[in-house]
Structure formats: C-alpha cells, structure tokens
C-alpha cells in the first residue's frame, strides 16, 4: 500500500462524515451549447511538410532514452496547467461552450481532463521504470489465466483508495510488459515510424490519451487530425503538448474527409488509430461499400484493405449494457447511490459517449426491481434535460421514440425545436422486443430496460443468463457495467469469477460508472480481442494500458459498494465546477510526480476542503 492509498483510506470516513453536515455547492445556471467556428483546413502542402518533418524525427524519437522521454512528458504536465494562462481550464471552458452545462459549470468537462494528467504521470513513472513497471500483484485464475493488479497505485490511490483495478492477460500468454523497451534494451531498437491519430469528436481525453499511447507504447511520432466536430481542441492540446510539438515529435492538422483520405493513404504514414464508428472504420479501410469486404482473402480482384499496408487500430463503441445482479441486502441509501450512478452513465455528455448506458439488464423476478427503477427514473427526472449536440444524435433520438412510442419521457418536455429533450426509457422489454435496437448504438439520452425472465431472483442463474444475453444479443464488445452487492460476490466466488471471465468485453466496471474505468489510464481500453477488418465490431487493439502489458485481454475495475464523500464524477455534483477541487487534484498529481511530499500534502488539504462542497 502506498502512502497515498493509506492517506486516501484514512480520509474516506472523515470526509464521508463531514459530507453529511457541510451544505453542497448550489447548482450553476444551465448553459446551452453554442456553435464554435471550425479551424481552417490545413493546406495540402503544409500537410506534406508536417509529415516529412515527423518522418525525419522518427528515428530520434525511437532512439531517445526513457529518462529523456520522461522529462518531455513531465514538461507537458506543466504546460497543461500553466502555459499562456491555464490550458486545462481553457479546454474545459471551450468544451463547455460547445456542449452546454447543466448545473455544474465547467465541472463536467474539467473532471473529464483528469485522465490526461493521470496518463502523463503514469507514463512518466513507466518510463522511469524502463518501460516495465511492476504491477501491485499478479495472480493466476483457476484456468491458468494471469491477472495483474494495477490499482490503486500512485496518486490515484488518494482519490480511489477503495477501488481495485486489474488487467486480465490473454489466456496462454505471459504477463510481459514493454515489448518495445525490452527490444531496445536487447539492442534491437527500431527505426521509428509515423502514426496518424484520427481524433474522437466527443471527448478531449480520448484524443490526448490516444496520442500518448502512440508515442510511448508504440514508439511512433504522431500527426493528429482532429474531428471537425470538436477541432477547437486542437490548438489547445497543441499548447498542452508543446514540449513534444517543439521537439518535432507531434503535430496537428485540420480538415474533413479529403484531408483524412490524404493522410490515411500517405506512404510515410505507417499506422492509423481512429475512434469513431464501424462505418467510419469501413470507409477508411475498405472504401465504405459492404460488398467490397465480401472477399475475406482481399484477393480475387477485389480492393485491398488499408490493413494490407498499414497497421490500423480502432475503438468503435458498442451498445453499452449495465447489468444489475439481484440479491444482497440493499438499504434505501444503496438504491439511491446506484440509481445516481445509472443516471450519470446515461446523462454524462448528453449520452454522446461510447461507454454511456444504452441497455439496463435486470432480473424480472428481483423483488427490488420496481424500487430501483423508480429511483433511476426519479434521478433522471430531476436532472436538467440536455440538448443533443453531436451531429446525427437528434435523428437517433427520434428513431428511438419511433421504435418505442410508449417510452417514458423523464423530466420536462422540450419546449423549442432543436433544444433540450427529456430522457427516454423503454421499460420492461424482452430480448425479442428489444432485438432491433440492441444492434444499433443510440448515442443520446435514451435507454432500454431488458428484464430477463426465468431466473427467480437467483443471482447465479441470473449472472449466467445476463452474460449470455450481453454476449450474443447486444452489439459490440467494448465495455459493460455491473452492479452487484459484495455479499453476492463473496457467497458465490466461483460463479462470480466465471461471470466476469465469461463477459466478452474489453472493459468491465463493477459498482461504478464505466467513465471511471475509462478515466484510469493504467487499465487497458479497447474491444475484446477478435475483431477483424472484415468484421470489426467494437474495434481492434487497445490504448491506455500505461503499465504496457503486451497481451491485455480485458480490464476490470472493482468499485466499492458505496464511495464517500459524494462522488465527484456524478453529473449533478457542483463541487468540480468553478472552485478549487479539480485544479488542486491536478496540481497534487504534478507534485507527486516530482516527489515533492510537502507540496503534495498541501494540495491534498485544499482538494479535501473543496470536495466537501459536493
């Protein structure tokens, strides 16, 4: 146990007790999304110059010692917080302006930037360890599969001392780490390569962490093409990563489809990573038409996929299920707590998240099911309705309403065309009734409840049925959320282990929203292995994984049954907004990276005081 995990564990009950008497911060005014003018398209000759410069610097990056890389990343931590003011705050304000704010000021977008600082700090630590940092523990499952514990470690232990994070290694593979760095140590350094990152249009940390993964884990210099939806983040991320840009290892370009095609087909680009949809992937790899993918050999006169000449990895989302396991002694506070988590899983970022709630799987015979659903509906009804801001999201909202005309509208109705809309719930569906909508990501503030029959409230029978339903009836394999009382996990350890092992998802969050799993860069993030260019599913390859495991299969985040004080990640927690909570946490992470214990403790005190206003 690290000093920060021990301190976090000691603070939890104290903050929890104080949280019950300190008044919360009042909600801030609702701010609807505003359109931000896109960046000018980067001229083709400038793109050629950028790619040529990166290509000329790839060997230098590949040959750079670990300690020199760590210095550059540590400088990025400083520039994120201080260059030209505070890039972190500017990113949060710009994102809030574009997406809107619903009672927390810039808090939701500010909280979303925590993973960027965590990622920088963890990669610094990994590089100082020569690319092979030791995990906290390594265990072997009954079938021989290795599982590495990576959380709570470092500064994350202060915030999440009662969480446990594991990276499960592919069966039959070793828990080896840092293949790139082991090869260099053995005298087999590569010549370097240029990577293209096609940035996500919905979240800043997705783009930032994809950049860092390519640089550190895959040993490639990077050109980033921002998504036109949120290309306002490009200049700000460029300032945050200025040490890497100025050294010639990173650059940003702007534009639409033509710029993307130019870069993906560029002969100097060796690999491509994208975050988006399967349609986007197929357009890039195959040119879009399904008939072009029919020849599995890529021969026979058909088109050659891009994967024939470049390594293409992708994170493509899924129809995200949350599974509520029946059983255990729930009290009223438990119901309230986990209803808040479910509401956050749907409402965060107006539902425009690849890990956002889409399907709630319950046991039709669970006695507490009516009370739990009522609590979820009550939580959503109290949240301000949000305006779908992502292109195409409103059309998907209307499609859901057409498919389920009796879906319940939670919250006030929308009063103006193009404005905020209520949350929608289609409740009590069978797998057959939900079948069509289970194959298409809604990507907005709507969800279905699928109530499985025949389990009789038996948690073991339900876990088997729920895993089968999620694996075979619901599209995608990126991530799944699970809510299960600790007594159920303890009473049925073998069934619980089989349940987690049987879920064919790249990420599993237990008793916490999936955004908490995504926010821990030490855990791998990506589809369950098995996607191919011909059937890509939720994607191929993983990112994050700051411990640099060579063969990650999935990651599991085990949360506590209840966390206190009031979780900072909830969408109605106003403490993370304009105050000192998030800046103090970010500066605490910087102080720990420097080993400055007195300064780190000072920031802990300020963060703890700010947290009580949640």
XYZ file of C-alpha atoms in Angstrom:
614
model
C 0.000 0.000 0.000
C 1.397 3.391 -0.986
C 1.337 6.459 1.238
C -1.374 7.989 -0.918
C -3.624 4.922 -0.773
C -3.206 4.797 3.000
C -3.987 8.512 3.320
C -6.969 8.204 0.977
C -8.326 5.303 3.001
C -7.976 7.290 6.226
C -9.664 10.360 4.739
C -12.660 8.499 3.282
C -14.654 8.033 6.512
C -13.758 11.525 7.758
C -14.872 13.172 4.525
C -17.953 10.956 4.447
C -18.981 12.130 7.929
C -18.318 15.788 7.162
C -20.146 15.453 3.847
C -23.378 14.846 5.744
C -23.199 18.217 7.521
C -21.486 20.545 5.040
C -24.003 22.166 2.660
C -23.432 21.342 -1.012
C -22.443 23.899 -3.586
C -25.529 25.379 -5.269
C -26.185 24.351 -8.891
C -24.999 26.779 -11.508
C -27.143 28.169 -14.344
C -27.900 25.991 -17.343
C -25.873 26.961 -20.400
C -26.988 25.547 -23.759
C -24.467 24.509 -26.435
C -23.115 27.132 -28.796
C -21.533 26.505 -32.153
C -17.800 27.169 -32.289
C -16.364 28.077 -35.687
C -14.228 25.250 -37.120
C -10.500 25.567 -37.688
C -9.362 26.450 -41.221
C -8.415 23.395 -43.246
C -4.687 22.714 -43.303
C -3.337 23.220 -46.875
C -2.044 20.106 -48.596
C 1.473 21.471 -48.979
C 1.566 22.203 -45.246
C 0.395 18.642 -44.521
C 3.225 17.300 -46.668
C 5.712 19.459 -44.765
C 4.368 18.199 -41.431
C 4.526 14.533 -42.402
C 8.005 14.958 -43.871
C 9.247 16.668 -40.699
C 7.784 13.979 -38.474
C 9.311 11.305 -40.698
C 12.707 12.960 -40.294
C 12.339 12.909 -36.481
C 11.043 9.364 -36.018
C 14.488 7.806 -35.610
C 15.430 10.376 -32.965
C 12.258 9.612 -31.009
C 12.820 5.874 -31.294
C 16.393 6.242 -30.058
C 15.564 8.602 -27.191
C 16.342 7.116 -23.751
C 13.478 6.547 -21.339
C 14.632 9.238 -18.924
C 14.665 11.879 -21.688
C 11.137 10.913 -22.728
C 10.019 11.168 -19.110
C 11.402 14.707 -18.937
C 9.385 15.736 -22.000
C 6.160 14.274 -20.600
C 6.740 15.914 -17.217
C 7.086 19.238 -19.035
C 3.729 18.539 -20.708
C 2.158 18.263 -17.252
C 3.387 21.772 -16.505
C 2.260 23.189 -19.834
C -1.209 21.685 -19.383
C -1.601 23.762 -16.234
C 0.353 26.954 -16.881
C 1.227 27.783 -20.493
C -0.407 31.050 -21.574
C -2.726 31.008 -18.568
C -4.129 27.549 -17.887
C -4.702 25.274 -20.857
C -6.645 22.823 -18.674
C -9.207 25.481 -17.770
C -9.389 26.774 -21.359
C -10.067 23.252 -22.623
C -12.841 22.816 -20.051
C -14.404 26.180 -20.917
C -14.227 25.610 -24.672
C -15.788 22.146 -24.341
C -18.492 23.506 -22.041
C -19.339 26.243 -24.529
C -19.678 23.694 -27.330
C -21.585 21.036 -25.357
C -23.501 23.036 -22.787
C -23.540 22.924 -18.996
C -26.348 21.694 -16.771
C -25.718 22.827 -13.219
C -22.020 22.111 -12.725
C -20.407 24.987 -14.625
C -17.261 23.703 -16.281
C -17.053 20.860 -13.753
C -18.102 18.003 -16.019
C -15.550 18.905 -18.688
C -12.917 19.650 -16.068
C -13.387 16.241 -14.472
C -13.022 14.663 -17.916
C -9.482 16.084 -18.101
C -8.281 14.153 -15.039
C -7.331 11.105 -17.156
C -4.974 13.278 -19.229
C -2.948 14.258 -16.172
C -3.123 10.722 -14.784
C -1.902 9.378 -18.121
C 1.054 11.766 -18.275
C 2.050 10.976 -14.683
C 1.744 7.224 -15.183
C 3.755 7.229 -18.394
C 6.461 9.254 -16.616
C 6.551 6.581 -13.915
C 6.580 3.788 -16.508
C 9.472 5.367 -18.404
C 11.443 5.816 -15.186
C 10.980 2.059 -14.709
C 12.412 1.349 -18.162
C 9.012 0.536 -19.673
C 8.293 -2.352 -17.275
C 6.817 -1.030 -14.005
C 5.968 -3.838 -11.575
C 2.238 -4.408 -11.005
C 0.883 -4.320 -7.464
C 0.163 -8.052 -7.618
C -0.085 -10.928 -10.068
C -2.490 -13.816 -9.593
C -3.473 -16.874 -11.591
C -7.102 -17.761 -12.199
C -8.249 -21.384 -11.878
C -7.883 -21.871 -15.651
C -4.336 -20.533 -15.658
C -5.124 -17.036 -16.933
C -2.910 -14.337 -15.397
C -4.435 -11.235 -13.800
C -2.313 -8.195 -12.882
C -3.487 -5.697 -10.278
C -2.536 -2.109 -11.172
C -4.835 -0.034 -8.922
C -4.825 1.695 -6.525
C -1.290 2.941 -7.185
C 0.414 6.314 -7.127
C -1.669 9.479 -6.731
C -4.830 7.686 -7.905
C -4.748 5.855 -4.584
C -5.648 9.080 -2.784
C -8.827 9.594 -4.821
C -9.857 5.952 -5.194
C -8.323 4.016 -2.295
C -11.196 1.533 -2.153
C -11.103 0.734 -5.879
C -9.181 -2.200 -7.356
C -8.140 -2.314 -10.979
C -6.967 -5.393 -12.859
C -5.630 -6.115 -16.328
C -6.501 -9.653 -17.418
C -3.896 -11.133 -19.752
C -4.917 -13.124 -22.825
C -5.200 -16.819 -21.891
C -1.998 -18.699 -22.526
C 0.071 -15.509 -22.761
C 2.641 -14.224 -20.267
C 2.173 -11.021 -18.273
C 5.112 -9.466 -20.104
C 5.436 -5.713 -20.412
C 7.040 -3.064 -22.583
C 7.990 -5.129 -25.635
C 9.350 -2.022 -27.358
C 11.617 -1.196 -24.436
C 12.753 -4.778 -23.888
C 13.793 -4.911 -27.539
C 15.773 -1.703 -27.177
C 17.488 -2.988 -24.055
C 18.494 -6.067 -26.043
C 19.976 -3.892 -28.787
C 17.129 -4.274 -31.263
C 15.831 -0.718 -31.492
C 13.593 0.008 -34.453
C 13.930 2.853 -36.916
C 10.751 4.560 -35.762
C 7.524 5.259 -37.613
C 4.909 7.945 -38.202
C 1.408 7.326 -36.837
C -1.853 9.036 -37.693
C -4.382 9.586 -34.907
C -7.878 10.387 -36.155
C -9.252 12.111 -33.080
C -12.613 11.461 -31.481
C -15.266 14.146 -31.828
C -16.792 13.779 -28.375
C -14.133 13.863 -25.629
C -10.775 15.607 -25.141
C -9.133 12.806 -23.104
C -9.806 10.273 -25.859
C -7.637 12.248 -28.262
C -4.975 13.111 -25.693
C -4.554 9.557 -24.432
C -4.504 8.137 -27.969
C -1.612 10.489 -28.736
C 0.316 9.413 -25.649
C -0.298 5.726 -26.347
C 1.118 6.004 -29.851
C 4.157 7.930 -28.661
C 5.049 5.902 -25.572
C 3.581 2.414 -26.037
C 4.056 2.066 -29.782
C 7.207 4.178 -30.209
C 5.815 6.306 -33.041
C 5.780 10.032 -33.713
C 2.277 11.334 -34.303
C 0.248 13.524 -36.618
C -3.260 14.201 -35.299
C -6.218 15.055 -37.489
C -8.871 16.434 -35.195
C -12.519 15.657 -35.840
C -14.284 18.671 -37.403
C -16.946 18.325 -34.679
C -14.528 19.427 -31.957
C -11.461 20.716 -33.752
C -11.435 23.700 -31.371
C -9.482 21.432 -29.003
C -6.596 21.120 -31.474
C -4.787 24.421 -30.761
C -5.322 23.941 -27.019
C -3.972 20.370 -26.989
C -1.063 21.576 -29.114
C -0.215 24.081 -26.362
C -0.608 21.434 -23.665
C 1.761 19.110 -25.545
C 4.059 21.954 -26.658
C 7.265 20.205 -25.480
C 6.512 17.307 -27.841
C 5.464 19.605 -30.685
C 8.532 21.828 -30.371
C 10.803 18.786 -30.364
C 9.278 17.666 -33.673
C 7.523 14.516 -32.444
C 3.886 15.663 -32.652
C 1.770 17.913 -34.860
C -1.895 18.714 -35.536
C -3.785 19.204 -38.791
C -7.377 20.157 -39.566
C -9.927 19.334 -42.213
C -12.597 16.903 -43.308
C -12.834 13.773 -45.398
C -10.288 14.777 -48.066
C -7.595 15.539 -45.504
C -8.326 12.232 -43.801
C -8.023 10.327 -47.070
C -4.758 12.069 -47.917
C -3.237 11.087 -44.580
C -4.552 7.525 -44.307
C -3.145 6.716 -47.759
C 0.094 8.653 -47.290
C 3.132 6.423 -47.940
C 5.038 7.834 -44.954
C 2.218 7.019 -42.511
C 2.883 3.553 -41.064
C -0.116 3.169 -38.743
C -3.553 4.636 -38.135
C -5.606 4.770 -34.949
C -9.172 6.031 -35.012
C -12.011 6.490 -32.575
C -15.451 6.589 -34.139
C -17.993 4.234 -35.661
C -17.748 0.985 -37.601
C -18.987 2.903 -40.653
C -16.035 5.267 -40.337
C -13.652 2.333 -39.999
C -15.065 0.588 -43.078
C -14.913 3.797 -45.068
C -11.236 4.197 -44.195
C -10.173 0.554 -44.532
C -12.415 -0.593 -47.388
C -13.788 2.488 -49.037
C -17.184 2.029 -47.412
C -19.145 -0.446 -49.528
C -20.064 -3.684 -47.751
C -19.694 -5.655 -50.988
C -16.031 -4.693 -51.084
C -15.462 -6.670 -47.891
C -17.029 -9.909 -49.098
C -13.777 -11.484 -50.248
C -12.089 -12.464 -46.988
C -8.752 -13.014 -48.699
C -8.548 -9.496 -50.060
C -7.724 -11.050 -53.423
C -9.791 -12.202 -56.347
C -9.602 -8.800 -57.971
C -11.322 -7.072 -55.047
C -9.913 -3.997 -53.326
C -7.037 -4.386 -50.906
C -7.892 -3.134 -47.440
C -5.776 -0.413 -45.885
C -4.700 -3.017 -43.320
C -2.687 -4.731 -46.059
C -0.174 -1.868 -45.985
C -0.648 -0.203 -42.588
C -1.458 -1.232 -39.038
C -4.953 0.063 -38.258
C -6.314 0.047 -34.727
C -9.687 1.406 -33.694
C -12.073 1.999 -30.800
C -15.602 1.949 -32.201
C -18.016 1.855 -29.268
C -20.858 -0.532 -28.504
C -24.458 -0.737 -27.334
C -23.325 -0.486 -23.728
C -25.131 -2.734 -21.234
C -25.311 -2.287 -17.470
C -26.176 -5.481 -15.593
C -27.843 -5.298 -12.159
C -27.320 -8.595 -10.312
C -30.186 -9.462 -7.918
C -29.676 -10.359 -4.280
C -27.923 -8.991 -1.226
C -29.232 -6.719 1.498
C -29.795 -3.347 -0.146
C -30.807 -0.432 2.038
C -32.515 2.736 0.817
C -29.156 4.552 0.619
C -27.771 1.762 -1.583
C -30.666 2.111 -4.007
C -30.193 5.888 -4.102
C -26.424 5.623 -4.640
C -26.558 3.163 -7.530
C -29.523 4.931 -9.130
C -27.308 8.036 -9.220
C -24.577 6.019 -10.947
C -27.014 4.761 -13.582
C -28.350 8.281 -14.173
C -24.787 9.563 -14.590
C -23.955 6.730 -17.008
C -26.774 7.962 -19.255
C -26.621 11.732 -18.805
C -22.876 12.369 -18.933
C -22.010 14.287 -22.096
C -25.701 14.108 -23.123
C -25.239 10.383 -23.820
C -22.644 11.010 -26.541
C -20.173 8.511 -25.045
C -19.053 5.104 -26.295
C -19.334 3.902 -22.678
C -22.710 5.543 -21.973
C -25.664 3.494 -20.737
C -27.771 2.051 -23.557
C -29.307 -1.125 -22.067
C -30.124 -1.864 -18.428
C -30.329 -5.648 -17.850
C -32.323 -6.711 -14.793
C -33.922 -9.834 -13.333
C -37.676 -9.638 -13.907
C -38.207 -11.541 -10.638
C -35.921 -9.394 -8.448
C -38.132 -8.059 -5.642
C -36.226 -4.761 -5.525
C -36.505 -4.132 -9.268
C -39.566 -1.795 -9.090
C -37.965 0.326 -6.357
C -34.636 0.508 -8.199
C -36.250 1.525 -11.485
C -38.350 4.113 -9.679
C -35.196 5.584 -8.133
C -33.441 5.726 -11.523
C -36.435 7.461 -13.083
C -36.652 9.898 -10.196
C -32.952 10.788 -10.539
C -33.275 11.402 -14.260
C -36.470 13.418 -13.837
C -34.593 15.785 -11.529
C -31.673 16.292 -13.916
C -31.948 19.204 -16.357
C -32.799 17.885 -19.829
C -29.897 18.173 -22.240
C -29.647 19.308 -25.809
C -28.230 16.689 -28.211
C -25.210 18.445 -29.656
C -23.429 15.699 -31.582
C -24.253 15.578 -35.330
C -26.927 12.959 -36.014
C -27.796 12.417 -32.350
C -31.210 14.062 -32.596
C -32.130 11.790 -35.507
C -31.201 8.769 -33.367
C -33.298 10.163 -30.528
C -36.298 10.419 -32.824
C -35.681 6.930 -34.191
C -35.755 5.529 -30.642
C -39.019 7.343 -29.993
C -40.469 5.866 -33.188
C -39.354 2.331 -32.284
C -40.738 2.707 -28.746
C -43.722 5.094 -28.964
C -44.679 4.290 -25.358
C -41.219 5.089 -23.958
C -41.404 7.163 -20.788
C -40.195 10.758 -21.016
C -38.332 11.634 -17.829
C -38.083 15.305 -16.995
C -39.763 18.328 -18.545
C -40.677 18.143 -22.231
C -38.641 20.043 -24.774
C -40.074 23.497 -25.364
C -38.293 24.525 -28.533
C -37.227 22.847 -31.772
C -33.561 21.925 -31.590
C -33.451 22.488 -27.828
C -33.118 20.162 -24.821
C -35.107 16.926 -24.817
C -36.259 14.676 -21.949
C -34.571 11.384 -21.170
C -36.380 8.384 -22.643
C -36.789 4.921 -21.101
C -38.355 1.871 -22.750
C -39.050 -0.288 -19.700
C -39.727 -3.996 -19.167
C -38.673 -5.255 -22.593
C -37.848 -8.828 -23.530
C -34.756 -9.586 -25.586
C -37.020 -10.301 -28.547
C -38.874 -6.978 -28.224
C -35.607 -5.041 -27.969
C -33.750 -7.000 -30.631
C -33.609 -4.335 -33.348
C -32.484 -1.528 -31.048
C -29.868 -3.753 -29.397
C -27.886 -3.787 -32.629
C -27.601 -0.041 -33.109
C -25.906 2.475 -30.821
C -28.355 5.192 -29.773
C -25.602 7.648 -28.740
C -28.008 10.002 -26.947
C -30.113 10.322 -23.795
C -32.238 7.192 -24.244
C -32.054 3.644 -22.892
C -33.891 0.350 -22.692
C -34.511 -1.894 -19.727
C -34.406 -5.586 -20.634
C -35.896 -7.705 -17.839
C -34.738 -11.321 -18.092
C -37.348 -13.939 -17.102
C -36.866 -17.328 -15.503
C -34.105 -16.516 -13.018
C -36.349 -16.306 -9.958
C -34.125 -13.783 -8.228
C -31.273 -16.333 -8.101
C -28.025 -14.365 -8.664
C -26.087 -17.351 -10.035
C -28.723 -18.215 -12.635
C -29.098 -14.545 -13.498
C -25.366 -13.945 -13.992
C -25.181 -16.821 -16.476
C -28.278 -15.586 -18.332
C -27.128 -11.948 -18.341
C -23.661 -12.784 -19.661
C -25.207 -14.862 -22.461
C -27.642 -12.054 -23.327
C -24.918 -9.401 -23.373
C -22.526 -11.524 -25.436
C -24.997 -12.790 -28.032
C -27.858 -10.296 -28.314
C -26.176 -6.904 -27.903
C -23.859 -5.383 -30.493
C -20.269 -4.671 -29.544
C -17.647 -5.770 -27.049
C -16.103 -2.546 -25.742
C -17.404 -2.204 -22.186
C -20.068 -3.390 -19.751
C -21.132 -2.105 -16.339
C -22.113 -4.384 -13.451
C -23.826 -3.644 -10.143
C -23.555 -6.497 -7.626
C -23.776 -6.486 -3.838
C -20.495 -7.559 -2.163
C -22.300 -10.350 -0.316
C -23.226 -11.943 -3.648
C -19.612 -11.814 -4.801
C -18.446 -13.354 -1.513
C -21.159 -16.039 -1.312
C -20.614 -17.270 -4.877
C -16.910 -16.691 -5.652
C -16.642 -19.278 -8.418
C -19.828 -18.149 -10.153
C -18.716 -14.519 -9.811
C -15.308 -15.267 -11.340
C -16.949 -17.257 -14.141
C -19.315 -14.344 -14.760
C -16.510 -11.795 -15.124
C -14.468 -14.198 -17.241
C -17.444 -15.011 -19.446
C -18.273 -11.391 -20.310
C -16.668 -10.872 -23.715
C -15.949 -7.193 -23.205
C -12.684 -5.277 -23.126
C -13.693 -3.330 -20.033
C -15.865 -4.248 -17.034
C -16.719 -1.726 -14.314
C -18.178 -3.190 -11.119
C -20.246 -0.879 -8.885
C -19.062 2.251 -10.709
C -19.920 4.000 -13.972
C -17.783 2.972 -16.921
C -16.476 6.515 -17.194
C -14.474 5.671 -14.017
C -12.814 2.759 -15.832
C -12.063 4.871 -18.887
C -10.623 7.520 -16.569
C -7.925 5.164 -15.227
C -5.230 5.002 -17.930
C -3.416 2.167 -16.140
C -6.287 -0.061 -17.298
C -6.448 -1.158 -20.923
C -9.231 0.303 -23.074
C -10.470 -1.310 -26.259
C -12.658 -4.028 -27.692
C -12.470 -7.630 -26.533
C -9.938 -9.373 -28.827
C -11.355 -10.865 -32.005
C -12.286 -8.008 -34.321
C -11.056 -8.324 -37.914
C -11.069 -5.925 -40.869
C -13.980 -7.945 -42.282
C -15.969 -7.911 -39.037
C -14.541 -5.144 -36.904
C -17.215 -4.970 -34.183
C -16.060 -2.594 -31.445
C -12.580 -2.281 -32.894
C -9.110 -3.778 -32.759
C -6.183 -3.102 -30.451
C -6.093 -1.316 -27.114
C -4.980 2.056 -25.785
C -4.238 3.406 -22.272
C -2.590 0.390 -20.521
C 0.156 2.579 -19.012
C 1.805 -0.495 -17.454
C 2.451 -1.540 -21.080
C 1.247 -5.139 -20.852
C 1.939 -6.850 -24.154
C -1.183 -9.056 -24.205
C -4.148 -7.420 -22.445
C -7.456 -9.213 -22.914
C -9.714 -7.060 -20.730
C -9.611 -4.779 -17.716
C -11.852 -4.960 -14.653
C -12.417 -2.066 -12.252
C -13.863 -3.147 -8.909
C -15.506 -0.239 -7.119
C -16.697 -0.112 -3.517
C -20.370 -0.713 -2.768
C -20.575 2.939 -1.788
C -17.983 5.716 -2.122
C -17.814 8.778 0.098
C -17.841 11.729 0.093
C -20.328 12.256 -2.681
C -18.584 11.034 -5.861
C -17.007 13.859 -7.838
C -17.899 12.126 -11.120
C -21.680 12.425 -10.699
C -23.270 14.757 -13.239
C -25.101 16.758 -10.557
C -22.074 17.330 -8.289
C -21.353 21.055 -8.469
C -18.122 20.903 -6.453
C -15.972 20.225 -9.519
C -17.020 23.414 -11.303
C -15.506 26.817 -10.780
C -13.845 26.001 -7.438
C -10.511 24.502 -6.425
C -11.296 20.780 -6.346
C -10.049 19.758 -9.791
C -7.137 22.235 -10.046
C -5.947 21.084 -6.608
C -6.136 17.424 -7.640
C -4.244 18.096 -10.868
C -1.507 20.010 -9.067
C -1.321 17.254 -6.449
C -0.591 14.776 -9.259
C 2.173 17.067 -10.535
C 3.705 17.345 -7.048
C 3.723 13.570 -6.605
C 5.429 13.168 -9.983
C 8.226 15.394 -8.627
C 8.359 13.588 -5.295
C 7.527 16.865 -3.505
C 5.743 15.495 -0.447
C 5.087 18.797 1.400
C 3.567 20.434 -1.683
C 1.520 17.324 -2.484
C 0.090 17.285 1.050
C -0.813 20.971 0.787
C -2.798 20.293 -2.382
C -4.458 17.309 -0.676
C -5.787 19.601 2.045
C -7.205 22.070 -0.441
C -8.783 19.309 -2.536
C -10.375 17.709 0.541
C -11.921 21.002 1.594
C -13.276 21.598 -1.901
C -14.672 18.052 -2.151
C -16.994 18.668 0.786
C -18.926 21.180 -1.290
C -20.221 18.332 -3.470
